[in-house]
N, CA and C of each residue as an Amber inpcrd file, in Angstrom:
protein
   462
  -1.6080000 -13.7310000 -22.8640000  -0.9030000 -13.6580000 -21.5910000
  -0.4740000 -12.2110000 -21.3400000  -0.7610000 -11.7030000 -20.1830000
  -0.4510000 -10.3170000 -19.8630000   0.8270000 -10.1720000 -19.0480000
   1.5950000 -11.2480000 -18.9050000   2.8700000 -11.1850000 -18.1980000
   3.9610000 -10.9840000 -19.2310000   4.7640000  -9.9250000 -19.0620000
   5.7980000  -9.6430000 -20.0550000   7.0390000 -10.5030000 -19.8050000
   8.0470000 -10.3290000 -20.6410000   9.2640000 -11.1410000 -20.5520000
  10.0310000 -10.9380000 -19.2460000   9.7520000  -9.8560000 -18.5300000
  10.3990000  -9.5880000 -17.2400000   9.5640000 -10.0650000 -16.0560000
   8.4120000 -10.6550000 -16.3430000   7.5760000 -11.1720000 -15.2730000
   6.5920000 -10.1730000 -14.7100000   6.4490000  -8.9990000 -15.3330000
   5.5140000  -7.9900000 -14.8530000   4.1380000  -8.2140000 -15.4480000
   3.1250000  -8.0340000 -14.6250000   1.7510000  -8.2050000 -15.0730000
   1.1410000  -6.8360000 -15.3220000   0.6140000  -6.6230000 -16.5190000
   0.0200000  -5.3510000 -16.8950000  -1.4040000  -5.5950000 -17.3690000
  -2.3570000  -5.1920000 -16.5400000  -3.7480000  -5.5510000 -16.8060000
  -4.3800000  -4.7600000 -17.9320000  -4.3000000  -3.4550000 -17.8910000
  -5.0970000  -2.6490000 -18.8040000  -4.3710000  -2.3110000 -20.1120000
  -3.1340000  -1.8800000 -20.0100000  -2.4060000  -1.4190000 -21.1890000
  -1.0030000  -2.0220000 -21.1920000  -0.8740000  -3.2850000 -21.5860000
   0.4390000  -3.9250000 -21.5360000   1.5110000  -3.1600000 -22.3030000
   1.1190000  -2.5320000 -23.3890000   2.0930000  -1.7860000 -24.1780000
   2.6130000  -0.5550000 -23.4440000   1.8510000  -0.0550000 -22.5000000
   2.2610000   1.1080000 -21.7170000   2.8260000   0.7170000 -20.3560000
   2.5940000  -0.5260000 -19.9450000   3.0920000  -0.9740000 -18.6530000
   2.3230000  -0.3800000 -17.4870000   1.0510000  -0.0610000 -17.6880000
   0.2680000   0.5610000 -16.6220000  -1.0490000  -0.1560000 -16.4180000
  -1.6300000   0.0720000 -15.2740000  -2.9700000  -0.4140000 -14.9870000
  -3.8240000   0.8150000 -14.7120000  -4.8990000   0.9720000 -15.4320000
  -5.8090000   2.0860000 -15.2230000  -7.1770000   1.5190000 -14.8750000
  -7.4920000   1.5200000 -13.6010000  -8.7640000   0.9870000 -13.1400000
  -9.3450000   1.9960000 -12.1590000 -10.4950000   2.5140000 -12.4710000
 -11.1610000   3.4650000 -11.5840000 -12.0190000   2.6810000 -10.6050000
 -11.4280000   2.2540000  -9.5200000 -12.1330000   1.4250000  -8.5570000
 -11.3860000   1.4980000  -7.2330000 -12.0850000   1.2290000  -6.1370000
 -11.4330000   1.1540000  -4.8310000 -10.5060000  -0.0440000  -4.7910000
  -9.6020000  -0.0440000  -3.8270000  -8.6640000  -1.1590000  -3.7000000
  -9.3850000  -2.4900000  -3.5190000 -10.5950000  -2.4520000  -2.9790000
 -11.3430000  -3.6840000  -2.7290000 -12.3430000  -3.9830000  -3.8370000
 -12.3460000  -3.1680000  -4.8800000 -13.3150000  -3.3430000  -5.9600000
 -13.0130000  -4.5450000  -6.8350000 -14.0560000  -5.1630000  -7.3180000
 -13.8970000  -6.3250000  -8.1860000 -13.1360000  -5.9830000  -9.4550000
 -13.2400000  -4.7260000  -9.9150000 -12.5130000  -4.3060000 -11.0990000
 -11.0150000  -4.4590000 -10.9410000 -10.5180000  -4.2550000  -9.7580000
  -9.0840000  -4.4540000  -9.4910000  -8.7820000  -5.9030000  -9.1720000
  -9.5240000  -6.4570000  -8.2490000  -9.2440000  -7.8200000  -7.7830000
  -9.2740000  -8.8070000  -8.9430000 -10.2280000  -8.6440000  -9.8510000
 -10.3860000  -9.5990000 -10.9440000  -9.3210000  -9.4910000 -12.0200000
  -8.4400000  -8.4880000 -11.9440000  -7.3230000  -8.4240000 -12.8910000
  -6.1570000  -9.2930000 -12.4560000  -6.1680000  -9.7530000 -11.2190000
  -5.0670000 -10.5800000 -10.7100000  -5.2230000 -11.9930000 -11.2720000
  -4.2230000 -12.4880000 -11.9820000  -4.3320000 -13.8340000 -12.5490000
  -4.5510000 -14.8790000 -11.4400000  -5.4360000 -15.8130000 -11.6800000
  -5.7610000 -16.8160000 -10.6620000  -4.6300000 -17.8130000 -10.4380000
  -3.6320000 -17.8380000 -11.3220000  -2.4900000 -18.7320000 -11.1260000
  -1.2970000 -18.0200000 -10.4830000  -1.5420000 -16.8660000  -9.8820000
  -0.4820000 -16.1120000  -9.2130000   0.0850000 -16.9140000  -8.0480000
   1.4080000 -16.9890000  -7.9710000   2.0750000 -17.6980000  -6.8700000
   2.3890000 -16.7730000  -5.7040000   2.8550000 -15.5630000  -6.0250000
   3.2410000 -14.5850000  -5.0060000   2.6270000 -13.2430000  -5.3890000
   1.9910000 -12.6190000  -4.4160000   1.3800000 -11.3170000  -4.6500000
   1.8550000 -10.3560000  -3.5630000   2.3810000  -9.2170000  -3.9820000
   2.7830000  -8.1640000  -3.0550000   1.8170000  -7.0060000  -3.2540000
   1.1110000  -6.6460000  -2.1910000   0.1100000  -5.5830000  -2.2390000
   0.7360000  -4.2870000  -1.7600000   0.6930000  -3.2710000  -2.5970000
   1.1510000  -1.9410000  -2.2290000  -0.0420000  -1.0110000  -2.4380000
  -0.9360000  -1.0300000  -1.4830000  -2.1650000  -0.2450000  -1.5790000
  -2.2070000   0.7540000  -0.4420000  -2.9790000   1.8000000  -0.6120000
  -3.2400000   2.8080000   0.4100000  -2.2860000   3.9910000   0.3660000
  -1.3960000   4.0240000  -0.6050000  -0.4400000   5.1310000  -0.6740000
  -1.1270000   6.4800000  -0.8890000  -2.2510000   6.4890000  -1.5800000
  -2.9460000   7.7480000  -1.8470000  -3.9380000   8.1380000  -0.7520000
  -4.1830000   7.2360000   0.1660000  -5.2000000   7.5030000   1.1910000
  -4.8600000   8.6950000   2.0700000  -3.5910000   8.9170000   2.3170000
  -3.2110000  10.0300000   3.1930000  -3.5480000  11.3700000   2.5430000
  -3.2780000  11.5200000   1.2530000  -3.5940000  12.7970000   0.6060000
  -5.0760000  12.9170000   0.3000000  -5.7610000  11.7740000   0.2200000
  -7.2080000  11.7960000  -0.0080000  -7.9750000  11.9770000   1.3010000
  -7.2500000  12.0650000   2.4070000  -7.8610000  12.2260000   3.7360000
  -8.8570000  11.1140000   4.0400000  -8.4840000   9.8870000   3.6850000
  -9.3600000   8.7360000   3.9180000  -9.5660000   8.5280000   5.4140000
 -10.7970000   8.3070000   5.7840000 -11.1310000   7.9980000   7.1700000
 -10.6610000   6.5720000   7.4770000 -10.3030000   6.3200000   8.7260000
  -9.8730000   4.9840000   9.1330000 -11.0660000   4.0400000   9.2060000
 -12.1270000   4.4220000   9.8860000 -13.3250000   3.5910000   9.9930000
 -13.1070000   2.3410000  10.8270000 -13.9960000   1.3780000  10.6350000
 -13.9530000   0.1110000  11.3650000 -13.9710000  -1.0520000  10.3820000
 -13.4810000  -2.1800000  10.8100000 -13.3860000  -3.3490000   9.9550000
 -14.7440000  -3.8160000   9.4520000 -15.7830000  -3.5520000  10.2170000
 -17.1080000  -4.0430000   9.8450000 -18.1140000  -2.9290000   9.5410000
 -17.6300000  -1.7340000   9.2060000 -18.5680000  -0.6170000   9.0110000
 -19.2020000  -0.5690000   7.6200000 -18.8180000  -1.4740000   6.7260000
 -19.4220000  -1.5980000   5.3960000 -19.1980000  -0.3810000   4.4940000
 -18.2200000   0.4570000   4.8130000 -17.9590000   1.6530000   4.0100000
 -16.6410000   1.4670000   3.2600000 -16.7220000   1.2670000   1.9630000
 -15.5330000   1.0320000   1.1490000 -14.6300000   2.2460000   1.0420000
 -15.0800000   3.3910000   1.4990000 -14.2260000   4.5760000   1.5190000
 -13.4170000   4.6670000   2.8060000 -13.6860000   3.8000000   3.7570000
 -12.9230000   3.7460000   5.0060000 -11.8220000   2.7020000   4.8690000
 -10.6270000   3.0820000   5.2460000  -9.4540000   2.2390000   5.0280000
  -9.5870000   0.8570000   5.6590000  -9.9930000   0.7910000   6.9070000
  -9.9940000  -0.4910000   7.6030000 -10.9430000  -1.4900000   6.9310000
 -12.1330000  -1.0540000   6.6100000 -13.0920000  -1.9490000   5.9540000
 -12.6070000  -2.3220000   4.5500000 -12.1700000  -1.3410000   3.7760000
 -11.7480000  -1.5890000   2.3940000 -10.5440000  -2.5280000   2.3440000
  -9.5920000  -2.3330000   3.2480000  -8.3950000  -3.1860000   3.2470000
  -8.7760000  -4.6180000   3.6150000  -9.6250000  -4.7560000   4.6230000
 -10.0780000  -6.0950000   5.0130000 -10.8470000  -6.7820000   3.9020000
 -11.7420000  -6.0590000   3.2470000 -12.5120000  -6.6140000   2.1420000
 -11.5920000  -7.0140000   0.9930000 -10.6170000  -6.1670000   0.6930000
  -9.6600000  -6.4840000  -0.3600000  -8.9280000  -7.7860000  -0.0360000
  -8.4360000  -7.9130000   1.2010000  -7.7170000  -9.1350000   1.5710000
  -8.6200000 -10.3680000   1.4860000  -9.8440000 -10.2540000   1.9510000
 -10.7610000 -11.4000000   1.8790000 -10.9820000 -11.8320000   0.4320000
 -11.1850000 -10.8660000  -0.4480000 -11.4020000 -11.1900000  -1.8620000
 -10.1600000 -11.8060000  -2.4970000  -8.9900000 -11.2630000  -2.1750000
  -7.7490000 -11.7920000  -2.7540000  -7.4840000 -13.2000000  -2.2460000
  -7.6610000 -13.4190000  -0.9570000  -7.4440000 -14.7500000  -0.3910000
  -8.4000000 -15.7650000  -1.0180000  -9.6290000 -15.3550000  -1.2570000
 -10.5970000 -16.2510000  -1.9050000 -10.1840000 -16.5290000  -3.3500000
  -9.7130000 -15.4970000  -4.0550000  -9.3310000 -15.6530000  -5.4600000
  -8.0390000 -16.4520000  -5.6110000  -7.1170000 -16.2790000  -4.6640000
  -5.7870000 -16.9040000  -4.7470000  -5.5080000 -17.7420000  -3.4970000
  -6.2500000 -18.8140000  -3.2760000  -6.1170000 -19.5600000  -2.0260000
  -4.7370000 -20.1750000  -1.7930000  -3.9780000 -20.4090000  -2.8570000
  -2.6650000 -21.0420000  -2.7170000  -1.5000000 -20.0660000  -2.8430000
  -1.7800000 -18.8130000  -3.0920000  -0.7120000 -17.8250000  -3.2870000
  -0.1160000 -17.3860000  -1.9480000   1.1450000 -16.9940000  -2.0060000
   1.7960000 -16.3380000  -0.8780000   1.5040000 -14.8540000  -1.0440000
   0.8360000 -14.2670000  -0.0660000   0.4040000 -12.8720000  -0.1580000
   1.1420000 -12.0540000   0.8920000   1.6820000 -10.9250000   0.4640000
   2.3710000  -9.9910000   1.3440000   1.7550000  -8.6110000   1.1340000
   1.7490000  -7.8190000   2.1790000   1.2490000  -6.4430000   2.0730000
   2.3600000  -5.4890000   2.4820000   2.3930000  -4.3390000   1.8490000
   3.3950000  -3.3140000   2.1710000   2.7450000  -2.1320000   2.8720000
   3.4720000  -1.5960000   3.8230000   3.1110000  -0.2950000   4.3750000
   3.8140000   0.7180000   3.4880000   3.0660000   1.6360000   2.8600000
   3.6950000   2.5830000   1.9260000   4.7970000   3.4070000   2.5710000
   5.7930000   3.7310000   1.7690000   6.8750000   4.5910000   2.2660000
   6.3830000   6.0330000   2.3510000   7.1250000   6.8430000   3.0470000
   6.7680000   8.2510000   3.2450000   7.3110000   9.0670000   2.0750000
   6.4800000   9.3070000   1.0950000   6.9390000  10.1030000  -0.0460000
   6.4490000  11.5370000   0.0440000   6.0000000  11.9610000   1.2180000
   5.4810000  13.3220000   1.4010000   6.5260000  14.2780000   1.9430000
   7.3630000  13.8040000   2.7980000   8.4690000  14.6180000   3.2890000
   9.4750000  13.7070000   3.9640000  10.6070000  14.2570000   4.3600000
  11.6490000  13.4420000   4.9790000  11.8170000  13.8200000   6.4420000
  12.5790000  12.9950000   7.1490000  12.7300000  13.1680000   8.5960000
  13.3480000  14.5120000   8.9760000  14.0430000  15.1590000   8.0690000
  14.6880000  16.4290000   8.4190000  13.8260000  17.6560000   8.1030000
  12.6000000  17.4430000   7.6340000  11.6860000  18.5640000   7.4110000
  11.0860000  19.0270000   8.7210000  10.7910000  20.2990000   8.8050000
  10.2430000  20.8630000  10.0390000   8.8760000  20.2910000  10.3870000
   8.1050000  19.9090000   9.3820000   6.7580000  19.4080000   9.6580000
   6.6760000  17.8800000   9.6120000   7.8230000  17.2140000   9.7970000
   7.8290000  15.7490000   9.8020000   7.2130000  15.2390000  11.0870000
   6.3830000  14.2330000  11.1350000   5.8300000  13.6020000   9.9460000
   4.6580000  14.3970000   9.3860000   4.5140000  14.3340000   8.0860000
   3.4310000  15.0140000   7.3960000   2.0910000  14.5570000   7.9410000
   1.1990000  15.4970000   8.2060000  -0.1700000  15.1830000   8.6140000
  -1.1120000  15.6980000   7.5440000  -2.1380000  14.8960000   7.2420000
  -3.1100000  15.3190000   6.2380000  -4.1430000  16.2480000   6.8790000
  -5.1750000  16.5860000   6.1240000  -6.1710000  17.5510000   6.6050000
  -7.0090000  17.0550000   7.7700000  -6.9890000  15.7400000   8.0360000
  -7.7330000  15.2180000   9.1880000  -6.7820000  14.7880000  10.3050000
  -5.5160000  15.2180000  10.1960000  -4.5460000  15.0190000  11.2680000
  -3.8900000  13.6600000  11.3300000  -3.9840000  12.8750000  10.2490000
  -3.3930000  11.5410000  10.2480000  -2.0760000  11.5330000   9.4810000
  -1.1600000  10.6590000   9.9050000   0.1480000  10.5110000   9.2630000
   0.2030000   9.1810000   8.5150000   1.2480000   9.0080000   7.7170000
   1.4340000   7.7400000   7.0240000   1.6050000   6.6160000   8.0410000
   2.1520000   6.9390000   9.2210000   2.2780000   5.9400000  10.2780000
   0.9050000   5.4670000  10.7520000  -0.0580000   6.3830000  10.8200000
  -1.4140000   6.0060000  11.2200000  -2.0230000   5.0190000  10.2210000
  -1.8630000   5.3020000   8.9440000  -2.3870000   4.4090000   7.9170000
  -1.6390000   3.0780000   7.9370000  -0.3370000   3.1350000   8.1760000
   0.4560000   1.9090000   8.2810000   0.0180000   1.0320000   9.4400000
  -0.3410000   1.6450000  10.5490000  -0.8270000   0.8750000  11.7070000
  -2.1060000   0.1230000  11.3710000  -2.9680000   0.7520000  10.5880000
  -4.2130000   0.0910000  10.1690000  -3.8920000  -1.1050000   9.2780000
  -2.9940000  -0.9250000   8.3360000  -2.6080000  -2.0250000   7.4520000
  -2.0540000  -3.1820000   8.2700000  -1.1690000  -2.8650000   9.2090000
  -0.5710000  -3.9050000  10.0600000  -1.6610000  -4.6390000  10.8610000
  -2.6070000  -3.8940000  11.4190000  -3.6860000  -4.4810000  12.2170000
  -4.5690000  -5.4010000  11.3800000  -4.9900000  -4.9290000  10.2110000
  -5.8750000  -5.7190000   9.3610000  -5.1400000  -6.9560000   8.8360000
  -3.9000000  -6.8150000   8.4470000  -3.1350000  -7.9620000   7.9460000
  -2.9530000  -9.0190000   9.0230000  -2.7890000  -8.5990000  10.2690000
  -2.6440000  -9.5620000  11.3650000  -3.8950000 -10.4280000  11.4890000
  -5.0470000  -9.8470000  11.2790000  -6.3040000 -10.5920000  11.3670000
  -6.3500000 -11.7130000  10.3300000  -5.8220000 -11.4450000   9.1360000
  -5.8770000 -12.4110000   8.0370000  -4.5570000 -13.1610000   7.8340000
  -3.6380000 -13.0230000   8.7810000  -2.3340000 -13.7090000   8.7330000
  -1.5600000 -13.4000000   7.4560000  -1.6020000 -12.1560000   7.0310000
  -0.8490000 -11.7100000   5.8550000   0.3990000 -10.9850000   6.3580000
   1.5930000 -11.4870000   5.9950000   2.8230000 -10.8190000   6.4230000
   2.9170000  -9.4040000   5.8480000   3.5450000  -8.5090000   6.6080000
   3.6610000  -7.1090000   6.2180000   5.1210000  -6.7490000   5.9840000
   5.3610000  -6.1020000   4.8600000   6.6660000  -5.5310000   4.5470000
   6.5570000  -4.0510000   4.8550000   7.3510000  -3.5920000   5.7730000
   7.2530000  -2.1920000   6.2010000   8.1640000  -1.3220000   5.3420000
   7.6540000  -0.8920000   4.1890000   8.4250000  -0.0360000   3.2920000
   8.6830000   1.3230000   3.9290000   7.8400000   1.7350000   4.8640000
   8.0160000   3.0100000   5.5450000   9.3080000   3.0120000   6.3430000
   9.5150000   2.0200000   7.1930000  10.7280000   1.9910000   8.0130000
  11.9490000   1.7330000   7.1520000  11.8110000   0.9040000   6.1170000
  12.9360000   0.6670000   5.2190000  13.3510000   1.9560000   4.5250000
  12.3770000   2.7730000   4.1500000  12.6520000   4.0480000   3.5010000
  13.3880000   4.9890000   4.4540000  12.9370000   5.0540000   5.7000000
  13.5870000   5.9260000   6.6910000  15.0090000   5.4540000   6.9380000
  15.2100000   4.1520000   7.1020000  16.5510000   3.6260000   7.3310000
  17.4510000   3.9020000   6.1420000  16.9280000   3.7240000   4.9460000
  17.7140000   3.9870000   3.7480000  18.0990000   5.4650000   3.6930000
  17.1650000   6.3320000   4.0190000  17.4110000   7.7690000   3.9980000
  18.4890000   8.1430000   5.0250000  18.4110000   7.5520000   6.1970000
  19.3530000   7.8850000   7.2610000  20.7450000   7.3130000   7.0210000
  20.8370000   6.2270000   6.2600000  22.1270000   5.5810000   6.0380000
  22.6710000   5.8270000   4.6370000  22.0270000   6.6840000   3.8730000
  22.4380000   6.9700000   2.5060000  23.8320000   7.6030000   2.5200000
  24.8090000   6.9450000   1.8650000  26.1720000   7.4920000   1.8880000
  26.3120000   8.7950000   1.1030000  25.2870000   9.1590000   0.3370000
  25.3650000  10.3730000  -0.4560000  24.7840000  11.5920000   0.2570000
  24.3080000  11.4000000   1.4900000  23.7960000  12.5250000   2.2560000
  24.9960000  13.3510000   2.7290000  24.9250000  14.6280000   2.4800000
  26.0240000  15.5230000   2.8300000  26.1810000  15.6190000   4.3400000
  27.4170000  15.5400000   4.8080000  27.7130000  15.6850000   6.2270000
  27.7110000  17.1800000   6.5440000  26.7700000  17.6120000   7.3940000
  26.6370000  19.0380000   7.6740000  27.2560000  19.4220000   9.0080000
  27.9980000  18.4980000   9.6570000  28.6380000  18.8210000  10.9250000
  29.7890000  19.7880000  10.6900000  29.9270000  20.7260000  11.6140000
  31.0090000  21.6970000  11.4720000  32.0570000  21.4440000  12.5120000
């Protein structure tokens, strides 16, 4: 059993608490590590796509390097593997810069922001009726309401 005493699933190196799989988010190498008896699955994928300058593409373009196709393929495979599971997807939080930076929101080399990638996730999840947890907006709200932020008003 690869589930530890805290309920965490560690596919590749349970002793290290990490998963090391060199595969796209929609690759069988990743999908097949998910236990088939999973009840609830939270997907936090696409966080690296912004720095990798991943193209958005189309849902049916057959290119696993394009976010829209890869995300849709991943969801189809997961839904097939876990037909009874409750599946949720997250829009990654903005870990590139904060709202008070001059270059907010961060744009990658092809001019896309984390919001652009989040919109794709939201669109694809709507097609497959997968609820979305917007970690991006939660992160911004948390940042703006953090009681430890110094008051700079004079």
